[in-house]
């Protein structure tokens, strides 16, 4: 039985490495670092990594339950591809540059792309009795492929001088300057994660099957709807600032379940802590790997996540 004391002890065990990585990561890099570089570049970068990695991991943990698919992750929804399409359009057309508070034009277009993709997927998956999870999965994959094709078209039409900026963004990274980007992240991230946390008890029932969850009084359609919305908001927030960083939402929830079991009162917050630590650690390694140049962290997470993805596939044979 999971008592409050045991729950606190388990989460403390995840919090410790998360804090250790967060404290060490700002010191990775050149030894000649001014106070301004430390506080305006490195610390915001670590905070962004914790928030983006944590939100992607928590979203992946919830989606794997509602979709009943251990290979599901935030990008299964296709929302990230919509955000990437919006971002490359904004980079291609600098004349459309607009801003709204802390949001830059790239972030605004990315959020708009995420919103359009989310709406299209919802419309395709909606049924009179609620959201069809099988259709949601198919619609997400289809929208992702379509957006990927449009991204290739935009890159083909773009001027060579801006292709580097596009490539850099599509690879994903934690390049932030000051705390402005963090302000753009929170208004969508917090409500999205809040919706997921509110469904923690229902996710425990849903992991046993939809019919059994309904027998325990769970409104399965409402849970699907709220998890879909929460996952979409959290993914859109992370992608708009950090770009499409893959595999964090796939591998971290599996690691947490293997270490701590399947109770989502543990799985969701532990995934957030471990996901944040994982992304920050990958970012630090990416900066060291090709120093003094800097490898986009999305490349390293894919290199780590790819073999793990194959391992999961082989275990399901």
PDB file of C-alpha atoms in Angstrom:
ATOM      1  CA  UNK A   1       0.000   0.000   0.000  1.00  0.00           C
ATOM      2  CA  UNK A   2       1.297   3.442  -0.921  1.00  0.00           C
ATOM      3  CA  UNK A   3       1.249   5.533   2.244  1.00  0.00           C
ATOM      4  CA  UNK A   4       1.947   9.298   2.199  1.00  0.00           C
ATOM      5  CA  UNK A   5       5.276   8.666   3.938  1.00  0.00           C
ATOM      6  CA  UNK A   6       6.374   6.073   1.386  1.00  0.00           C
ATOM      7  CA  UNK A   7       5.236   8.326  -1.457  1.00  0.00           C
ATOM      8  CA  UNK A   8       7.292  11.210  -0.059  1.00  0.00           C
ATOM      9  CA  UNK A   9      10.374   9.000   0.332  1.00  0.00           C
ATOM     10  CA  UNK A  10      10.147   7.701  -3.234  1.00  0.00           C
ATOM     11  CA  UNK A  11       9.726  11.185  -4.685  1.00  0.00           C
ATOM     12  CA  UNK A  12      12.619  12.446  -2.550  1.00  0.00           C
ATOM     13  CA  UNK A  13      14.773   9.740  -4.134  1.00  0.00           C
ATOM     14  CA  UNK A  14      13.949  11.209  -7.561  1.00  0.00           C
ATOM     15  CA  UNK A  15      14.315  14.800  -6.375  1.00  0.00           C
ATOM     16  CA  UNK A  16      17.891  14.274  -5.172  1.00  0.00           C
ATOM     17  CA  UNK A  17      19.463  13.481  -8.595  1.00  0.00           C
ATOM     18  CA  UNK A  18      17.306  16.151 -10.201  1.00  0.00           C
ATOM     19  CA  UNK A  19      18.705  18.796  -7.832  1.00  0.00           C
ATOM     20  CA  UNK A  20      22.239  17.441  -8.249  1.00  0.00           C
ATOM     21  CA  UNK A  21      22.079  17.710 -12.039  1.00  0.00           C
ATOM     22  CA  UNK A  22      20.445  21.146 -11.867  1.00  0.00           C
ATOM     23  CA  UNK A  23      23.166  22.465  -9.550  1.00  0.00           C
ATOM     24  CA  UNK A  24      26.056  20.998 -11.555  1.00  0.00           C
ATOM     25  CA  UNK A  25      24.878  21.787 -15.104  1.00  0.00           C
ATOM     26  CA  UNK A  26      25.380  25.599 -14.984  1.00  0.00           C
ATOM     27  CA  UNK A  27      29.093  25.030 -14.325  1.00  0.00           C
ATOM     28  CA  UNK A  28      29.569  22.878 -17.445  1.00  0.00           C
ATOM     29  CA  UNK A  29      31.417  24.758 -20.163  1.00  0.00           C
ATOM     30  CA  UNK A  30      34.175  27.318 -20.399  1.00  0.00           C
ATOM     31  CA  UNK A  31      36.040  28.058 -17.184  1.00  0.00           C
ATOM     32  CA  UNK A  32      36.106  31.770 -18.064  1.00  0.00           C
ATOM     33  CA  UNK A  33      32.503  32.636 -17.294  1.00  0.00           C
ATOM     34  CA  UNK A  34      31.246  36.020 -16.148  1.00  0.00           C
ATOM     35  CA  UNK A  35      28.419  36.450 -13.666  1.00  0.00           C
ATOM     36  CA  UNK A  36      26.204  37.761 -16.474  1.00  0.00           C
ATOM     37  CA  UNK A  37      26.759  34.657 -18.620  1.00  0.00           C
ATOM     38  CA  UNK A  38      26.139  32.403 -15.624  1.00  0.00           C
ATOM     39  CA  UNK A  39      22.871  34.009 -14.495  1.00  0.00           C
ATOM     40  CA  UNK A  40      21.479  35.140 -17.858  1.00  0.00           C
ATOM     41  CA  UNK A  41      22.436  32.173 -20.044  1.00  0.00           C
ATOM     42  CA  UNK A  42      23.328  29.065 -18.083  1.00  0.00           C
ATOM     43  CA  UNK A  43      20.819  29.184 -15.235  1.00  0.00           C
ATOM     44  CA  UNK A  44      17.796  29.946 -17.507  1.00  0.00           C
ATOM     45  CA  UNK A  45      18.966  27.126 -19.775  1.00  0.00           C
ATOM     46  CA  UNK A  46      18.906  24.672 -16.876  1.00  0.00           C
ATOM     47  CA  UNK A  47      15.475  25.872 -15.720  1.00  0.00           C
ATOM     48  CA  UNK A  48      14.122  25.490 -19.264  1.00  0.00           C
ATOM     49  CA  UNK A  49      15.566  21.977 -19.462  1.00  0.00           C
ATOM     50  CA  UNK A  50      13.931  20.997 -16.181  1.00  0.00           C
ATOM     51  CA  UNK A  51      10.529  22.354 -17.240  1.00  0.00           C
ATOM     52  CA  UNK A  52      10.584  21.105 -20.839  1.00  0.00           C
ATOM     53  CA  UNK A  53      12.018  17.673 -20.039  1.00  0.00           C
ATOM     54  CA  UNK A  54       9.710  17.228 -17.069  1.00  0.00           C
ATOM     55  CA  UNK A  55       6.595  18.209 -18.992  1.00  0.00           C
ATOM     56  CA  UNK A  56       7.425  15.934 -21.940  1.00  0.00           C
ATOM     57  CA  UNK A  57       8.068  12.982 -19.619  1.00  0.00           C
ATOM     58  CA  UNK A  58       4.887  13.512 -17.590  1.00  0.00           C
ATOM     59  CA  UNK A  59       2.850  13.899 -20.771  1.00  0.00           C
ATOM     60  CA  UNK A  60       4.311  10.682 -22.167  1.00  0.00           C
ATOM     61  CA  UNK A  61       3.431   8.793 -18.981  1.00  0.00           C
ATOM     62  CA  UNK A  62      -0.216   9.893 -19.193  1.00  0.00           C
ATOM     63  CA  UNK A  63      -0.552   9.217 -22.927  1.00  0.00           C
ATOM     64  CA  UNK A  64       0.831   5.691 -22.607  1.00  0.00           C
ATOM     65  CA  UNK A  65      -2.080   4.918 -20.276  1.00  0.00           C
ATOM     66  CA  UNK A  66      -4.959   6.501 -22.197  1.00  0.00           C
ATOM     67  CA  UNK A  67      -3.715   5.261 -25.573  1.00  0.00           C
ATOM     68  CA  UNK A  68      -2.885   1.845 -24.068  1.00  0.00           C
ATOM     69  CA  UNK A  69       0.337   1.914 -26.052  1.00  0.00           C
ATOM     70  CA  UNK A  70       3.765   1.716 -24.363  1.00  0.00           C
ATOM     71  CA  UNK A  71       5.336   3.373 -27.408  1.00  0.00           C
ATOM     72  CA  UNK A  72       3.197   6.513 -27.134  1.00  0.00           C
ATOM     73  CA  UNK A  73       4.901   9.828 -26.379  1.00  0.00           C
ATOM     74  CA  UNK A  74       3.983  13.538 -26.692  1.00  0.00           C
ATOM     75  CA  UNK A  75       4.874  13.631 -30.381  1.00  0.00           C
ATOM     76  CA  UNK A  76       2.471  10.779 -31.080  1.00  0.00           C
ATOM     77  CA  UNK A  77      -0.242  13.452 -31.012  1.00  0.00           C
ATOM     78  CA  UNK A  78       1.282  15.272 -33.976  1.00  0.00           C
ATOM     79  CA  UNK A  79       1.140  18.537 -32.020  1.00  0.00           C
ATOM     80  CA  UNK A  80       4.920  18.961 -32.047  1.00  0.00           C
ATOM     81  CA  UNK A  81       5.015  18.642 -35.838  1.00  0.00           C
ATOM     82  CA  UNK A  82       2.418  21.396 -36.111  1.00  0.00           C
ATOM     83  CA  UNK A  83       4.529  23.589 -33.850  1.00  0.00           C
ATOM     84  CA  UNK A  84       7.645  22.893 -35.903  1.00  0.00           C
ATOM     85  CA  UNK A  85       5.788  23.818 -39.095  1.00  0.00           C
ATOM     86  CA  UNK A  86       4.651  27.111 -37.590  1.00  0.00           C
ATOM     87  CA  UNK A  87       8.180  27.903 -36.423  1.00  0.00           C
ATOM     88  CA  UNK A  88       9.870  27.284 -39.786  1.00  0.00           C
ATOM     89  CA  UNK A  89       7.224  29.425 -41.513  1.00  0.00           C
ATOM     90  CA  UNK A  90       8.003  32.266 -39.087  1.00  0.00           C
ATOM     91  CA  UNK A  91      11.743  31.866 -39.731  1.00  0.00           C
ATOM     92  CA  UNK A  92      11.172  31.801 -43.506  1.00  0.00           C
ATOM     93  CA  UNK A  93       9.039  34.967 -43.471  1.00  0.00           C
ATOM     94  CA  UNK A  94      10.776  37.485 -41.185  1.00  0.00           C
ATOM     95  CA  UNK A  95       8.479  40.181 -42.563  1.00  0.00           C
ATOM     96  CA  UNK A  96       5.682  38.626 -40.486  1.00  0.00           C
ATOM     97  CA  UNK A  97       7.639  39.258 -37.296  1.00  0.00           C
ATOM     98  CA  UNK A  98       5.263  40.019 -34.448  1.00  0.00           C
ATOM     99  CA  UNK A  99       5.489  39.646 -30.700  1.00  0.00           C
ATOM    100  CA  UNK A 100       3.056  39.381 -27.838  1.00  0.00           C
ATOM    101  CA  UNK A 101       4.474  40.036 -24.392  1.00  0.00           C
ATOM    102  CA  UNK A 102       7.289  37.533 -23.831  1.00  0.00           C
ATOM    103  CA  UNK A 103       6.354  35.570 -26.976  1.00  0.00           C
ATOM    104  CA  UNK A 104       8.523  36.050 -30.073  1.00  0.00           C
ATOM    105  CA  UNK A 105       7.168  35.611 -33.591  1.00  0.00           C
ATOM    106  CA  UNK A 106       8.666  32.103 -33.826  1.00  0.00           C
ATOM    107  CA  UNK A 107       7.014  31.108 -30.556  1.00  0.00           C
ATOM    108  CA  UNK A 108       3.675  32.630 -31.593  1.00  0.00           C
ATOM    109  CA  UNK A 109       3.680  30.803 -34.925  1.00  0.00           C
ATOM    110  CA  UNK A 110       4.776  27.611 -33.205  1.00  0.00           C
ATOM    111  CA  UNK A 111       1.907  27.854 -30.715  1.00  0.00           C
ATOM    112  CA  UNK A 112      -0.496  28.601 -33.568  1.00  0.00           C
ATOM    113  CA  UNK A 113       0.744  25.512 -35.420  1.00  0.00           C
ATOM    114  CA  UNK A 114       0.340  23.406 -32.285  1.00  0.00           C
ATOM    115  CA  UNK A 115      -3.189  24.740 -31.794  1.00  0.00           C
ATOM    116  CA  UNK A 116      -4.235  24.035 -35.374  1.00  0.00           C
ATOM    117  CA  UNK A 117      -2.777  20.518 -35.248  1.00  0.00           C
ATOM    118  CA  UNK A 118      -4.476  19.873 -31.905  1.00  0.00           C
ATOM    119  CA  UNK A 119      -7.838  21.066 -33.226  1.00  0.00           C
ATOM    120  CA  UNK A 120      -7.555  18.995 -36.401  1.00  0.00           C
ATOM    121  CA  UNK A 121      -6.622  15.837 -34.499  1.00  0.00           C
ATOM    122  CA  UNK A 122      -9.478  16.349 -32.044  1.00  0.00           C
ATOM    123  CA  UNK A 123     -11.952  16.841 -34.890  1.00  0.00           C
ATOM    124  CA  UNK A 124     -10.771  13.644 -36.596  1.00  0.00           C
ATOM    125  CA  UNK A 125     -10.800  11.545 -33.409  1.00  0.00           C
ATOM    126  CA  UNK A 126     -14.058  12.833 -31.934  1.00  0.00           C
ATOM    127  CA  UNK A 127     -17.030  10.469 -31.872  1.00  0.00           C
ATOM    128  CA  UNK A 128     -20.538  10.877 -30.348  1.00  0.00           C
ATOM    129  CA  UNK A 129     -19.512   8.706 -27.391  1.00  0.00           C
ATOM    130  CA  UNK A 130     -16.211  10.558 -26.872  1.00  0.00           C
ATOM    131  CA  UNK A 131     -12.701  10.538 -28.289  1.00  0.00           C
ATOM    132  CA  UNK A 132     -11.689   7.351 -30.100  1.00  0.00           C
ATOM    133  CA  UNK A 133      -8.187   6.505 -28.889  1.00  0.00           C
ATOM    134  CA  UNK A 134      -7.401   4.438 -31.977  1.00  0.00           C
ATOM    135  CA  UNK A 135      -8.485   7.305 -34.227  1.00  0.00           C
ATOM    136  CA  UNK A 136      -6.529   9.753 -32.063  1.00  0.00           C
ATOM    137  CA  UNK A 137      -3.382   7.725 -32.602  1.00  0.00           C
ATOM    138  CA  UNK A 138      -3.949   7.424 -36.354  1.00  0.00           C
ATOM    139  CA  UNK A 139      -4.883  11.098 -36.694  1.00  0.00           C
ATOM    140  CA  UNK A 140      -1.794  12.152 -34.738  1.00  0.00           C
ATOM    141  CA  UNK A 141       0.523  10.090 -36.914  1.00  0.00           C
ATOM    142  CA  UNK A 142      -1.166  11.348 -40.102  1.00  0.00           C
ATOM    143  CA  UNK A 143      -1.017  15.006 -39.070  1.00  0.00           C
ATOM    144  CA  UNK A 144       2.618  14.530 -38.065  1.00  0.00           C
ATOM    145  CA  UNK A 145       3.492  13.096 -41.488  1.00  0.00           C
ATOM    146  CA  UNK A 146       1.606  15.882 -43.277  1.00  0.00           C
ATOM    147  CA  UNK A 147       3.327  18.588 -41.233  1.00  0.00           C
ATOM    148  CA  UNK A 148       6.677  16.904 -41.846  1.00  0.00           C
ATOM    149  CA  UNK A 149       6.082  17.046 -45.602  1.00  0.00           C
ATOM    150  CA  UNK A 150       5.135  20.726 -45.387  1.00  0.00           C
ATOM    151  CA  UNK A 151       8.278  21.445 -43.359  1.00  0.00           C
ATOM    152  CA  UNK A 152      10.356  19.881 -46.141  1.00  0.00           C
ATOM    153  CA  UNK A 153       8.530  22.065 -48.669  1.00  0.00           C
ATOM    154  CA  UNK A 154       9.205  25.221 -46.633  1.00  0.00           C
ATOM    155  CA  UNK A 155      12.880  24.318 -46.321  1.00  0.00           C
ATOM    156  CA  UNK A 156      13.054  23.685 -50.077  1.00  0.00           C
ATOM    157  CA  UNK A 157      11.583  27.129 -50.798  1.00  0.00           C
ATOM    158  CA  UNK A 158      13.607  28.989 -48.156  1.00  0.00           C
ATOM    159  CA  UNK A 159      16.681  31.065 -48.898  1.00  0.00           C
ATOM    160  CA  UNK A 160      19.986  29.318 -48.144  1.00  0.00           C
ATOM    161  CA  UNK A 161      20.896  32.026 -45.633  1.00  0.00           C
ATOM    162  CA  UNK A 162      18.070  31.065 -43.267  1.00  0.00           C
ATOM    163  CA  UNK A 163      18.310  27.287 -43.623  1.00  0.00           C
ATOM    164  CA  UNK A 164      20.801  27.111 -40.751  1.00  0.00           C
ATOM    165  CA  UNK A 165      18.326  28.779 -38.382  1.00  0.00           C
ATOM    166  CA  UNK A 166      15.607  26.364 -39.500  1.00  0.00           C
ATOM    167  CA  UNK A 167      17.825  23.327 -39.057  1.00  0.00           C
ATOM    168  CA  UNK A 168      18.888  24.494 -35.625  1.00  0.00           C
ATOM    169  CA  UNK A 169      15.302  24.949 -34.462  1.00  0.00           C
ATOM    170  CA  UNK A 170      14.030  21.663 -35.906  1.00  0.00           C
ATOM    171  CA  UNK A 171      16.801  19.753 -34.114  1.00  0.00           C
ATOM    172  CA  UNK A 172      15.620  21.089 -30.748  1.00  0.00           C
ATOM    173  CA  UNK A 173      17.689  22.954 -28.201  1.00  0.00           C
ATOM    174  CA  UNK A 174      17.695  24.881 -24.950  1.00  0.00           C
ATOM    175  CA  UNK A 175      19.095  28.129 -26.347  1.00  0.00           C
ATOM    176  CA  UNK A 176      17.575  30.839 -24.161  1.00  0.00           C
ATOM    177  CA  UNK A 177      18.732  34.328 -23.279  1.00  0.00           C
ATOM    178  CA  UNK A 178      17.494  35.500 -19.906  1.00  0.00           C
ATOM    179  CA  UNK A 179      14.172  34.557 -18.411  1.00  0.00           C
ATOM    180  CA  UNK A 180      11.872  35.924 -21.113  1.00  0.00           C
ATOM    181  CA  UNK A 181      11.343  32.533 -22.763  1.00  0.00           C
ATOM    182  CA  UNK A 182      10.448  30.969 -19.427  1.00  0.00           C
ATOM    183  CA  UNK A 183       7.635  33.494 -19.093  1.00  0.00           C
ATOM    184  CA  UNK A 184       6.348  32.344 -22.482  1.00  0.00           C
ATOM    185  CA  UNK A 185       6.423  28.720 -21.338  1.00  0.00           C
ATOM    186  CA  UNK A 186       4.495  28.857 -18.066  1.00  0.00           C
ATOM    187  CA  UNK A 187       1.017  30.146 -19.099  1.00  0.00           C
ATOM    188  CA  UNK A 188       0.354  26.971 -21.113  1.00  0.00           C
ATOM    189  CA  UNK A 189       2.603  24.563 -19.263  1.00  0.00           C
ATOM    190  CA  UNK A 190       1.075  24.957 -15.801  1.00  0.00           C
ATOM    191  CA  UNK A 191      -2.583  24.435 -16.852  1.00  0.00           C
ATOM    192  CA  UNK A 192      -1.567  21.490 -19.039  1.00  0.00           C
ATOM    193  CA  UNK A 193       0.330  19.732 -16.266  1.00  0.00           C
ATOM    194  CA  UNK A 194      -2.431  20.620 -13.809  1.00  0.00           C
ATOM    195  CA  UNK A 195      -4.988  18.785 -15.948  1.00  0.00           C
ATOM    196  CA  UNK A 196      -2.777  15.699 -16.003  1.00  0.00           C
ATOM    197  CA  UNK A 197      -2.199  15.727 -12.243  1.00  0.00           C
ATOM    198  CA  UNK A 198      -5.941  16.051 -11.593  1.00  0.00           C
ATOM    199  CA  UNK A 199      -6.490  12.799 -13.509  1.00  0.00           C
ATOM    200  CA  UNK A 200      -3.965  10.783 -11.483  1.00  0.00           C
ATOM    201  CA  UNK A 201      -6.580   8.623  -9.653  1.00  0.00           C
ATOM    202  CA  UNK A 202      -8.471   8.013 -12.895  1.00  0.00           C
ATOM    203  CA  UNK A 203      -5.271   6.987 -14.681  1.00  0.00           C
ATOM    204  CA  UNK A 204      -4.728   4.275 -12.069  1.00  0.00           C
ATOM    205  CA  UNK A 205      -8.188   2.875 -12.819  1.00  0.00           C
ATOM    206  CA  UNK A 206      -7.771   3.351 -16.573  1.00  0.00           C
ATOM    207  CA  UNK A 207      -4.529   1.366 -16.596  1.00  0.00           C
ATOM    208  CA  UNK A 208      -6.663  -1.694 -15.731  1.00  0.00           C
ATOM    209  CA  UNK A 209      -8.856  -1.165 -18.805  1.00  0.00           C
ATOM    210  CA  UNK A 210     -11.641   1.141 -19.884  1.00  0.00           C
ATOM    211  CA  UNK A 211     -14.478  -1.167 -18.836  1.00  0.00           C
ATOM    212  CA  UNK A 212     -13.051  -1.749 -15.371  1.00  0.00           C
ATOM    213  CA  UNK A 213     -12.441   1.986 -14.942  1.00  0.00           C
ATOM    214  CA  UNK A 214     -16.052   2.713 -15.919  1.00  0.00           C
ATOM    215  CA  UNK A 215     -17.151   0.091 -13.390  1.00  0.00           C
ATOM    216  CA  UNK A 216     -15.346   2.090 -10.693  1.00  0.00           C
ATOM    217  CA  UNK A 217     -17.308   5.203 -11.633  1.00  0.00           C
ATOM    218  CA  UNK A 218     -14.681   6.816 -13.859  1.00  0.00           C
ATOM    219  CA  UNK A 219     -16.009   8.956 -16.708  1.00  0.00           C
ATOM    220  CA  UNK A 220     -13.653   7.485 -19.291  1.00  0.00           C
ATOM    221  CA  UNK A 221     -14.607   9.925 -22.064  1.00  0.00           C
ATOM    222  CA  UNK A 222     -13.963  12.915 -19.784  1.00  0.00           C
ATOM    223  CA  UNK A 223     -10.588  11.512 -18.724  1.00  0.00           C
ATOM    224  CA  UNK A 224      -9.576  11.012 -22.350  1.00  0.00           C
ATOM    225  CA  UNK A 225     -10.658  14.557 -23.173  1.00  0.00           C
ATOM    226  CA  UNK A 226      -8.780  16.184 -20.295  1.00  0.00           C
ATOM    227  CA  UNK A 227      -5.607  14.154 -20.783  1.00  0.00           C
ATOM    228  CA  UNK A 228      -5.664  14.980 -24.505  1.00  0.00           C
ATOM    229  CA  UNK A 229      -6.061  18.701 -23.742  1.00  0.00           C
ATOM    230  CA  UNK A 230      -3.477  18.707 -20.952  1.00  0.00           C
ATOM    231  CA  UNK A 231      -0.960  16.798 -23.059  1.00  0.00           C
ATOM    232  CA  UNK A 232      -1.547  19.135 -25.987  1.00  0.00           C
ATOM    233  CA  UNK A 233      -1.043  22.283 -23.885  1.00  0.00           C
ATOM    234  CA  UNK A 234       2.098  20.994 -22.158  1.00  0.00           C
ATOM    235  CA  UNK A 235       3.617  19.748 -25.417  1.00  0.00           C
ATOM    236  CA  UNK A 236       2.809  22.997 -27.225  1.00  0.00           C
ATOM    237  CA  UNK A 237       4.452  25.017 -24.455  1.00  0.00           C
ATOM    238  CA  UNK A 238       7.626  22.914 -24.475  1.00  0.00           C
ATOM    239  CA  UNK A 239       7.914  22.789 -28.267  1.00  0.00           C
ATOM    240  CA  UNK A 240       7.343  26.528 -28.738  1.00  0.00           C
ATOM    241  CA  UNK A 241      10.424  27.316 -26.632  1.00  0.00           C
ATOM    242  CA  UNK A 242      12.733  24.290 -26.919  1.00  0.00           C
ATOM    243  CA  UNK A 243      11.778  22.887 -30.327  1.00  0.00           C
ATOM    244  CA  UNK A 244      10.833  19.261 -31.048  1.00  0.00           C
ATOM    245  CA  UNK A 245      13.011  17.272 -28.631  1.00  0.00           C
ATOM    246  CA  UNK A 246      12.090  13.627 -28.997  1.00  0.00           C
ATOM    247  CA  UNK A 247      12.249  10.432 -26.940  1.00  0.00           C
ATOM    248  CA  UNK A 248      12.189  12.090 -23.480  1.00  0.00           C
ATOM    249  CA  UNK A 249       8.483  11.324 -23.150  1.00  0.00           C
ATOM    250  CA  UNK A 250       9.034   7.744 -24.293  1.00  0.00           C
ATOM    251  CA  UNK A 251      11.939   6.426 -22.272  1.00  0.00           C
ATOM    252  CA  UNK A 252      11.593   8.266 -18.948  1.00  0.00           C
ATOM    253  CA  UNK A 253       8.107   6.921 -18.003  1.00  0.00           C
ATOM    254  CA  UNK A 254       9.277   3.359 -18.702  1.00  0.00           C
ATOM    255  CA  UNK A 255      12.313   3.885 -16.478  1.00  0.00           C
ATOM    256  CA  UNK A 256      10.127   5.237 -13.670  1.00  0.00           C
ATOM    257  CA  UNK A 257       7.661   2.343 -13.888  1.00  0.00           C
ATOM    258  CA  UNK A 258      10.489  -0.168 -13.817  1.00  0.00           C
ATOM    259  CA  UNK A 259      12.007   1.479 -10.747  1.00  0.00           C
ATOM    260  CA  UNK A 260       8.886   2.428  -8.781  1.00  0.00           C
ATOM    261  CA  UNK A 261       5.876   0.508 -10.046  1.00  0.00           C
ATOM    262  CA  UNK A 262       2.703   1.573 -11.812  1.00  0.00           C
ATOM    263  CA  UNK A 263       0.929   3.823  -9.301  1.00  0.00           C
ATOM    264  CA  UNK A 264       0.492   7.124 -11.119  1.00  0.00           C
ATOM    265  CA  UNK A 265       0.599   9.077  -7.880  1.00  0.00           C
ATOM    266  CA  UNK A 266       4.298   8.249  -8.147  1.00  0.00           C
ATOM    267  CA  UNK A 267       4.721   7.839 -11.908  1.00  0.00           C
ATOM    268  CA  UNK A 268       3.602  11.341 -12.947  1.00  0.00           C
ATOM    269  CA  UNK A 269       5.646  13.475 -10.510  1.00  0.00           C
ATOM    270  CA  UNK A 270       8.624  11.106 -10.674  1.00  0.00           C
ATOM    271  CA  UNK A 271       8.543  11.280 -14.490  1.00  0.00           C
ATOM    272  CA  UNK A 272       8.599  15.073 -14.250  1.00  0.00           C
ATOM    273  CA  UNK A 273      11.654  15.042 -11.977  1.00  0.00           C
ATOM    274  CA  UNK A 274      13.555  12.362 -13.888  1.00  0.00           C
ATOM    275  CA  UNK A 275      12.609  13.842 -17.277  1.00  0.00           C
ATOM    276  CA  UNK A 276      13.921  17.253 -16.280  1.00  0.00           C
ATOM    277  CA  UNK A 277      17.156  15.768 -14.945  1.00  0.00           C
ATOM    278  CA  UNK A 278      17.573  13.623 -18.077  1.00  0.00           C
ATOM    279  CA  UNK A 279      17.181  16.543 -20.496  1.00  0.00           C
ATOM    280  CA  UNK A 280      19.491  18.835 -18.513  1.00  0.00           C
ATOM    281  CA  UNK A 281      22.128  16.079 -18.327  1.00  0.00           C
ATOM    282  CA  UNK A 282      21.829  15.423 -22.081  1.00  0.00           C
ATOM    283  CA  UNK A 283      22.190  19.149 -22.758  1.00  0.00           C
ATOM    284  CA  UNK A 284      25.348  19.321 -20.653  1.00  0.00           C
ATOM    285  CA  UNK A 285      26.812  16.300 -22.464  1.00  0.00           C
ATOM    286  CA  UNK A 286      25.852  17.789 -25.842  1.00  0.00           C
ATOM    287  CA  UNK A 287      27.787  20.944 -24.997  1.00  0.00           C
ATOM    288  CA  UNK A 288      30.860  18.931 -23.991  1.00  0.00           C
ATOM    289  CA  UNK A 289      30.762  16.412 -26.852  1.00  0.00           C
ATOM    290  CA  UNK A 290      31.864  18.767 -29.634  1.00  0.00           C
ATOM    291  CA  UNK A 291      33.242  21.697 -27.607  1.00  0.00           C
ATOM    292  CA  UNK A 292      33.798  24.533 -28.354  1.00  0.00           C
ATOM    293  CA  UNK A 293      30.910  23.977 -30.779  1.00  0.00           C
ATOM    294  CA  UNK A 294      27.515  22.953 -29.434  1.00  0.00           C
ATOM    295  CA  UNK A 295      25.477  19.927 -30.484  1.00  0.00           C
ATOM    296  CA  UNK A 296      21.673  20.420 -30.421  1.00  0.00           C
ATOM    297  CA  UNK A 297      20.348  18.405 -27.501  1.00  0.00           C
ATOM    298  CA  UNK A 298      17.642  16.861 -29.704  1.00  0.00           C
ATOM    299  CA  UNK A 299      20.347  14.892 -31.511  1.00  0.00           C
ATOM    300  CA  UNK A 300      21.669  13.375 -28.295  1.00  0.00           C
ATOM    301  CA  UNK A 301      18.234  12.473 -26.906  1.00  0.00           C
ATOM    302  CA  UNK A 302      17.479  10.715 -30.203  1.00  0.00           C
ATOM    303  CA  UNK A 303      20.791   8.820 -30.086  1.00  0.00           C
ATOM    304  CA  UNK A 304      20.009   7.673 -26.541  1.00  0.00           C
ATOM    305  CA  UNK A 305      16.300   7.089 -27.095  1.00  0.00           C
ATOM    306  CA  UNK A 306      16.551   5.214 -30.391  1.00  0.00           C
ATOM    307  CA  UNK A 307      18.203   2.056 -28.994  1.00  0.00           C
ATOM    308  CA  UNK A 308      15.825   2.069 -26.030  1.00  0.00           C
ATOM    309  CA  UNK A 309      12.878   2.328 -28.425  1.00  0.00           C
ATOM    310  CA  UNK A 310      14.190  -0.720 -30.318  1.00  0.00           C
ATOM    311  CA  UNK A 311      14.601  -2.585 -27.021  1.00  0.00           C
ATOM    312  CA  UNK A 312      10.945  -1.906 -26.144  1.00  0.00           C
ATOM    313  CA  UNK A 313       9.846  -3.155 -29.566  1.00  0.00           C
ATOM    314  CA  UNK A 314      11.850  -6.367 -29.158  1.00  0.00           C
ATOM    315  CA  UNK A 315      10.374  -7.008 -25.710  1.00  0.00           C
ATOM    316  CA  UNK A 316       6.863  -6.825 -27.188  1.00  0.00           C
ATOM    317  CA  UNK A 317       7.541  -9.588 -29.745  1.00  0.00           C
TER     318      UNK A 317
END
